[in-house]
Coordinates of C-alpha atoms in Angstrom, one line a residue:
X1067 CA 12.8 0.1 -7.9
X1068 CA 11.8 -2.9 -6.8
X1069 CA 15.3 -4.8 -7.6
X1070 CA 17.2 -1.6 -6.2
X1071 CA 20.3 -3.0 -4.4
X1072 CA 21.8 0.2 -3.5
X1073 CA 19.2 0.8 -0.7
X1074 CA 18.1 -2.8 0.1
X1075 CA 16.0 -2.0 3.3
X1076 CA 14.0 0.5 0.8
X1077 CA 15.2 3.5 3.6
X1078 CA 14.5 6.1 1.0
X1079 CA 10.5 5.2 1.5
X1080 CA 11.1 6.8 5.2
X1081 CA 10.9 10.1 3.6
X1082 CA 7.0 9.1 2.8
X1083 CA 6.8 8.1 6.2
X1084 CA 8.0 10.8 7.8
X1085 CA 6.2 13.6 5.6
X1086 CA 2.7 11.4 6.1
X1087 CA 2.9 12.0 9.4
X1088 CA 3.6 16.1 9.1
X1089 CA -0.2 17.4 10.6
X1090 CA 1.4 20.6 9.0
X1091 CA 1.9 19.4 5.7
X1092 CA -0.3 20.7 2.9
X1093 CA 0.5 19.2 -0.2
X1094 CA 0.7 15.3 -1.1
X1095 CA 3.2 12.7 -1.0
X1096 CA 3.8 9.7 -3.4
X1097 CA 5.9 6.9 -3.0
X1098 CA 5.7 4.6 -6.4
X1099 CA 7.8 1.4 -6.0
X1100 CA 8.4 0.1 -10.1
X1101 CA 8.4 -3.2 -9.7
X1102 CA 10.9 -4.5 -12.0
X1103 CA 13.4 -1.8 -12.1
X1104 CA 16.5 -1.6 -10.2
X1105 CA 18.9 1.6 -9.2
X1106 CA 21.1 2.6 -11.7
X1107 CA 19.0 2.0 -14.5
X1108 CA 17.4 5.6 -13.8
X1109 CA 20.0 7.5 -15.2
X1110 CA 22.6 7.0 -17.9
X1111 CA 25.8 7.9 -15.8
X1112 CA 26.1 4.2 -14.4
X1113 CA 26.6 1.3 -16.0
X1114 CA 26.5 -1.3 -13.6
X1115 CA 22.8 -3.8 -13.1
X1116 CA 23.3 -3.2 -9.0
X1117 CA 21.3 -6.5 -9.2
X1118 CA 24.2 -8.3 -8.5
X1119 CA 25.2 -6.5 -5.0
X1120 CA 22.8 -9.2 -4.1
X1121 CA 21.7 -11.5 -6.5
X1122 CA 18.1 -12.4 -5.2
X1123 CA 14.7 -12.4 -5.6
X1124 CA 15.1 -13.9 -9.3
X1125 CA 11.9 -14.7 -10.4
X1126 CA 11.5 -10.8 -10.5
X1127 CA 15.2 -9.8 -10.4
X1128 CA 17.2 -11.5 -12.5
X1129 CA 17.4 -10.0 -15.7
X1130 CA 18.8 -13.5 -17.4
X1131 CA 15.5 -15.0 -16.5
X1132 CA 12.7 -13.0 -15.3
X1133 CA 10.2 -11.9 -17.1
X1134 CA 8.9 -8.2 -15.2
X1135 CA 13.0 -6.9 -15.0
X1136 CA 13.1 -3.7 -16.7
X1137 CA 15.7 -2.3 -19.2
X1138 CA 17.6 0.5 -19.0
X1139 CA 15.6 2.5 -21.5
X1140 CA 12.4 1.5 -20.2
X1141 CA 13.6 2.8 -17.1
X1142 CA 14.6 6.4 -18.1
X1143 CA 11.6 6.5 -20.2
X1144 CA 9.2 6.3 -17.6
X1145 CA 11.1 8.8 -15.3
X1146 CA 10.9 10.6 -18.1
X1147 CA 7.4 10.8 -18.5
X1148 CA 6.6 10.7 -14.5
X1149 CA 8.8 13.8 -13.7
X1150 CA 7.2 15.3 -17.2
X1151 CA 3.5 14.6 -16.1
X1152 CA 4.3 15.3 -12.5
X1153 CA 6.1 18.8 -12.8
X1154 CA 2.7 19.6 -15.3
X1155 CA 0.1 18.8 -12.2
X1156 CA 2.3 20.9 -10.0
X1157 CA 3.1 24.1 -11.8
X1158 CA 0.4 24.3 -14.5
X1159 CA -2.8 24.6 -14.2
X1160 CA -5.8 23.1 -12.6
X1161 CA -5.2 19.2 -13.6
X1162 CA -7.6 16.6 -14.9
X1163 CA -8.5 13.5 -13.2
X1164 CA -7.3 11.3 -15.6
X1165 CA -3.7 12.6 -15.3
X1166 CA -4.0 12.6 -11.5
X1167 CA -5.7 9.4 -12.2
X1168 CA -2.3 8.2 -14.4
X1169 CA 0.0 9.6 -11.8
X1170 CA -1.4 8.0 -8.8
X1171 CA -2.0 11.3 -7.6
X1172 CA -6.2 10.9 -7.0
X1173 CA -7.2 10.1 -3.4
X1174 CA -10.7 9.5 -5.5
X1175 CA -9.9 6.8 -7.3
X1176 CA -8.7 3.1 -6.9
X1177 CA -4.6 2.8 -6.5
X1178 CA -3.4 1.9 -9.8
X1179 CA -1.5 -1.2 -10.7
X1180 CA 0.2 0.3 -13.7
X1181 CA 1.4 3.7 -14.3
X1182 CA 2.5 4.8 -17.7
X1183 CA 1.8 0.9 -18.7
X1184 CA 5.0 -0.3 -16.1
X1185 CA 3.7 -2.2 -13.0
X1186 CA 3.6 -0.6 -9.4
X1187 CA 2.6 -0.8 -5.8
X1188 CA 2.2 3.3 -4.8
X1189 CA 1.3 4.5 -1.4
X1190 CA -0.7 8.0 -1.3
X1191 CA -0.6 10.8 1.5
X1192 CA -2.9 13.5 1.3
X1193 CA -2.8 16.5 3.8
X1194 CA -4.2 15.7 7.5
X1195 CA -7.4 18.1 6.6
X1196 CA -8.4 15.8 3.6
X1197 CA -8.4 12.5 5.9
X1198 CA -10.1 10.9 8.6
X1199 CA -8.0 8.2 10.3
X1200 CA -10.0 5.4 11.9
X1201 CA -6.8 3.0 12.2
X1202 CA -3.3 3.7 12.7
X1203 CA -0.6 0.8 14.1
X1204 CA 1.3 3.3 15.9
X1205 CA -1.1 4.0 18.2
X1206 CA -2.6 1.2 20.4
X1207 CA -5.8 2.9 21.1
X1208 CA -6.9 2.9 17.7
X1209 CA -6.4 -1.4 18.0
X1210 CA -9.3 -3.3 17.5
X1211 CA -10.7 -6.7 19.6
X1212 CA -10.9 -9.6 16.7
X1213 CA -14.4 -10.8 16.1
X1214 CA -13.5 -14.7 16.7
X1215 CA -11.0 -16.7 18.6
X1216 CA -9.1 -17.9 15.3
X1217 CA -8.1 -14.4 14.9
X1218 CA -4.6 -13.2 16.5
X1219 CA -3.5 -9.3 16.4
X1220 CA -0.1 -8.1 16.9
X1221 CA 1.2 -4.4 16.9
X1222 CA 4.8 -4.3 15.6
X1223 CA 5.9 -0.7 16.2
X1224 CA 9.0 0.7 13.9
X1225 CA 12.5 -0.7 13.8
X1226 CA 11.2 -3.4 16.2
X1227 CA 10.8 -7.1 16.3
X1228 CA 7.6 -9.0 15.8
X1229 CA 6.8 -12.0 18.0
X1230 CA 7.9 -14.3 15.2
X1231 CA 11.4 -12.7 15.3
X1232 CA 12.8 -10.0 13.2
X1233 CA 11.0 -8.2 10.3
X1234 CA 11.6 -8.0 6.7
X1235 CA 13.0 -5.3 4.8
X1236 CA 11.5 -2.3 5.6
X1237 CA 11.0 -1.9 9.0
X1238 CA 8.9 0.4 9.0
X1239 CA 5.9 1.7 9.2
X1240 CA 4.2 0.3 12.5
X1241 CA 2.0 -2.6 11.8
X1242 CA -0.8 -4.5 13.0
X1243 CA 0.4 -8.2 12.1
X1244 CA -3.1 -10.2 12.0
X1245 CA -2.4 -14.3 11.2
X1246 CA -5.8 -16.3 11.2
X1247 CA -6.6 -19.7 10.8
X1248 CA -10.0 -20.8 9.7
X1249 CA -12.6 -18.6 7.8
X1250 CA -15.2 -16.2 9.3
X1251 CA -12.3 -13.9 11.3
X1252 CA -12.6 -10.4 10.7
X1253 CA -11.7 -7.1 12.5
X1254 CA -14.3 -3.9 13.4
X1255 CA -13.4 -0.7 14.1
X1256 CA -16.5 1.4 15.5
X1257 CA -17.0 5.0 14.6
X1258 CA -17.0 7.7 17.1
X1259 CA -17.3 10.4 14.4
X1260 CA -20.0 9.1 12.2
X1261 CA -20.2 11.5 9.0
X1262 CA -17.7 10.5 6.6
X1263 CA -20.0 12.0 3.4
X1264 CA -17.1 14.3 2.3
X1265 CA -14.6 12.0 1.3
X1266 CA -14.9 9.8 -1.7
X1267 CA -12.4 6.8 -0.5
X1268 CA -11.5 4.5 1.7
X1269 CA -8.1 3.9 2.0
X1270 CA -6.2 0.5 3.7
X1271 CA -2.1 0.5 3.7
X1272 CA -1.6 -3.2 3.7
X1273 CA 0.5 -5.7 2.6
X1274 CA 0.3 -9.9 2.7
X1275 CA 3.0 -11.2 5.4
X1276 CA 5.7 -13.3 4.2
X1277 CA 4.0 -16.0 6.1
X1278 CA 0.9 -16.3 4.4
X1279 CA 0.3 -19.6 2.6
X1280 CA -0.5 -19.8 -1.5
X1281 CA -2.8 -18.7 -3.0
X1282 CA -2.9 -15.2 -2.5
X1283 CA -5.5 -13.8 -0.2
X1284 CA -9.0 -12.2 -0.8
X1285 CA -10.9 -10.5 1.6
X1286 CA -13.5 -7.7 2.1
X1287 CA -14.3 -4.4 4.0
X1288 CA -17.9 -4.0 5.3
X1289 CA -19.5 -0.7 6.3
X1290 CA -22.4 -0.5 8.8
X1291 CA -24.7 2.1 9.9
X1292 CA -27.3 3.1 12.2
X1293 CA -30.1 1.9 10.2
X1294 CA -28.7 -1.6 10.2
X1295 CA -27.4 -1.3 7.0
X1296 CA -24.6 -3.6 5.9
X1297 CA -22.3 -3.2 2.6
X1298 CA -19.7 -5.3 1.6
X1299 CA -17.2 -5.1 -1.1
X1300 CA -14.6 -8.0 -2.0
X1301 CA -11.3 -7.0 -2.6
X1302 CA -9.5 -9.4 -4.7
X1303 CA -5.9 -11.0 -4.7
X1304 CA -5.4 -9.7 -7.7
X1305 CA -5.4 -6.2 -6.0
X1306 CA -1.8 -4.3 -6.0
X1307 CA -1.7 -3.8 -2.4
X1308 CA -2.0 -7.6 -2.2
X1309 CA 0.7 -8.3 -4.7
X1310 CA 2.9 -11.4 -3.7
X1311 CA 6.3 -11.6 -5.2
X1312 CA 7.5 -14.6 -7.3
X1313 CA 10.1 -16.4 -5.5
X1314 CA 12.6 -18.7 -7.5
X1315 CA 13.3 -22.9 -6.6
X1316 CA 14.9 -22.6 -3.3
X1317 CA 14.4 -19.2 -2.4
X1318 CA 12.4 -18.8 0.6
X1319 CA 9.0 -18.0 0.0
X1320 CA 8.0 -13.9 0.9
X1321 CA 12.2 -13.4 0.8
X1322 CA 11.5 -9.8 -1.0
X1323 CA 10.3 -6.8 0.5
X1324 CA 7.3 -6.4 2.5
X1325 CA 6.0 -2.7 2.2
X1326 CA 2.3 -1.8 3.3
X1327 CA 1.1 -0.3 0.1
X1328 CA -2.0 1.7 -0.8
X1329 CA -5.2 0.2 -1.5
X1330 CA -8.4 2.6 -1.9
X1331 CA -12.2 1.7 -2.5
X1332 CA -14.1 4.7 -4.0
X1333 CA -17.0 5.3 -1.8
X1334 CA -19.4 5.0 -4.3
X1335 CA -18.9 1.3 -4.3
X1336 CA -20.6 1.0 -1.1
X1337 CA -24.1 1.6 -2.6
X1338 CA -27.2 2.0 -0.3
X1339 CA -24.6 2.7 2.8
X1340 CA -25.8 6.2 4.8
X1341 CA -22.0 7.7 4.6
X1342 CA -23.9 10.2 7.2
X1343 CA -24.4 8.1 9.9
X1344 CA -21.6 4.8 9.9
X1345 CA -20.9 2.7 13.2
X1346 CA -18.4 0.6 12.4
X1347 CA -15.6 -0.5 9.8
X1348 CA -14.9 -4.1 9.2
X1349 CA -12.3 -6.3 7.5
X1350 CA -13.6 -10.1 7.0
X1351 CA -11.3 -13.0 5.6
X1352 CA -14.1 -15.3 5.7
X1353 CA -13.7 -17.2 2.2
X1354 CA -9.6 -17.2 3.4
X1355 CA -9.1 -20.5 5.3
X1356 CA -5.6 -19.0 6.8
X1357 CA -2.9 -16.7 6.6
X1358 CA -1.4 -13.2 7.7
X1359 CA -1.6 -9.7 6.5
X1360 CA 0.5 -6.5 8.0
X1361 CA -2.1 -3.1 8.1
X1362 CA -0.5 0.3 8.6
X1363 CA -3.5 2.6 8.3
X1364 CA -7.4 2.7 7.5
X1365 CA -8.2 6.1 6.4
X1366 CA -11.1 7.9 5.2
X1367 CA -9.8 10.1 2.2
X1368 CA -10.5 12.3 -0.7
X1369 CA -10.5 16.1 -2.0
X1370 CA -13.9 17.2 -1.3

């Protein structure tokens, strides 16, 4: 939930972390943060709104005042229906896209913002033969030179400080802090393996850094390839992986969670792109006139 206060430093998410990075795993993993909800509202045994373990975040927290906090029953109905819908793709048979789709479950299709009409940020892993990683923070080799001078890059590894001093709840995964400060910076990743025509997405784990200024940030990923071909897509704020939490008067701006979330581009969108024969990834803020964004992972991904 995304008011839990049982588990504040949202540990249980490490569980997606650590199965994400299984080469052996075969199956999927989900992580779906319900904005909105909070612990103990997922079951009927306990009473108590942990809200007020910490009393917080209450534009989004509070349930006297804000407007996305999530009853009890609105809780357990939607756990309902997720475990319901989930335990159906799993054991049944051969499931449609549009429940996939509904789940979150569809490395095919955009992330969604809602599922079962509640609003979520979701993170997706599928297994290590159905992706093609071109960016990872934990691994330095895989870092990328900025295009411009008003572009700084900084790899935060795992339980570890950042330059600008300790990080926010969670801290983890590894990131790649990137803070710029005028438009045109952007960040290219070249392509040693060029073929990328059996997947069907391209997925970013991202998040906006609590230090990045109003209003929320834009930006866009272009894909070149050898015939000189450029195609860019915008991605805008309004995006879930970009989602900014309401703060309240006198509550620090950025003082909930930051969690690199999913966001995926269906291939498709890149029209006129030879997937056969890419050189390069690239990320461009160049409408942004500042700010700071945290990337986990670029990924190419998608069941064939």
């Amino acid at each position: 939930g995304g008011c839990d206060r049982d588990i504040v430093d949202l540990s249980s998410f490490y569980y997606f972390e650590t199965a994400s990075q299984d080469p052996q795993r075969q199956t999927e993993v989900a992580a779906i943060w319900l904005l909105g909800a909070n612990h103990n509202f997922f079951n009927a045994a306990l009473d108590q709104d942990d809200y007020y373990r910490q009393a917080d975040h209450a534009a989004l927290c509070n349930p006297q005042r804000s407007q996305q906090r999530l009853s009890r029953v609105a809780q357990e109905n939607f756990l309902i229906q997720y475990v319901r819908a989930f335990l159906e793709v799993r054991l049944g048979a051969m499931p449609s896209s549009a429940t996939l789709d509904q789940l979150g479950l569809d490395p095919n299709r955009p992330a969604p913002s809602r599922v079962f009409d509640l609003p979520v940020l979701t993170n997706l892993a599928v297994p290590a033969g159905q992706r093609y990683t071109v960016f990872d923070a934990r691994t330095a080799d895989s870092v990328p030179r900025p295009t411009a001078s008003n572009l700084v890059v900084e790899r935060c590894q795992s339980f570890s400080l950042c330059s600008d001093g300790p990080r926010p709840q969670p801290q983890f995964p590894a990131i790649l802090r990137v803070h710029w400060q005028a438009p045109a910076a952007s960040l290219r990743w070249s392509m040693p393996q060029p073929d990328m025509s059996r997947f069907r997405s391209l997925q970013i784990r991202m998040a906006v850094a609590p230090a990045s200024p109003s209003p929320p940030l834009g930006f866009a990923v272009i894909l070149h390839d050898r015939q000189g071909q450029s195609v860019r897509v915008e991605i805008p704020a309004t995006t879930p992986a970009l989602y900014r939490f309401e703060t309240s008067d006198g509550e620090a701006a950025g003082g909930p969670p930051v969690y690199p979330t999913a966001l995926r581009i269906p291939l498709a969108q890149f029209h006129g792109i030879d997937l056969t024969a890419l050189t390069a990834v690239e990320l461009s803020w160049s409408a942004s006139l500042g700010g700071t964004a945290d990337l986990a992972t670029l990924e190419f991904v998608g069941h064939p």
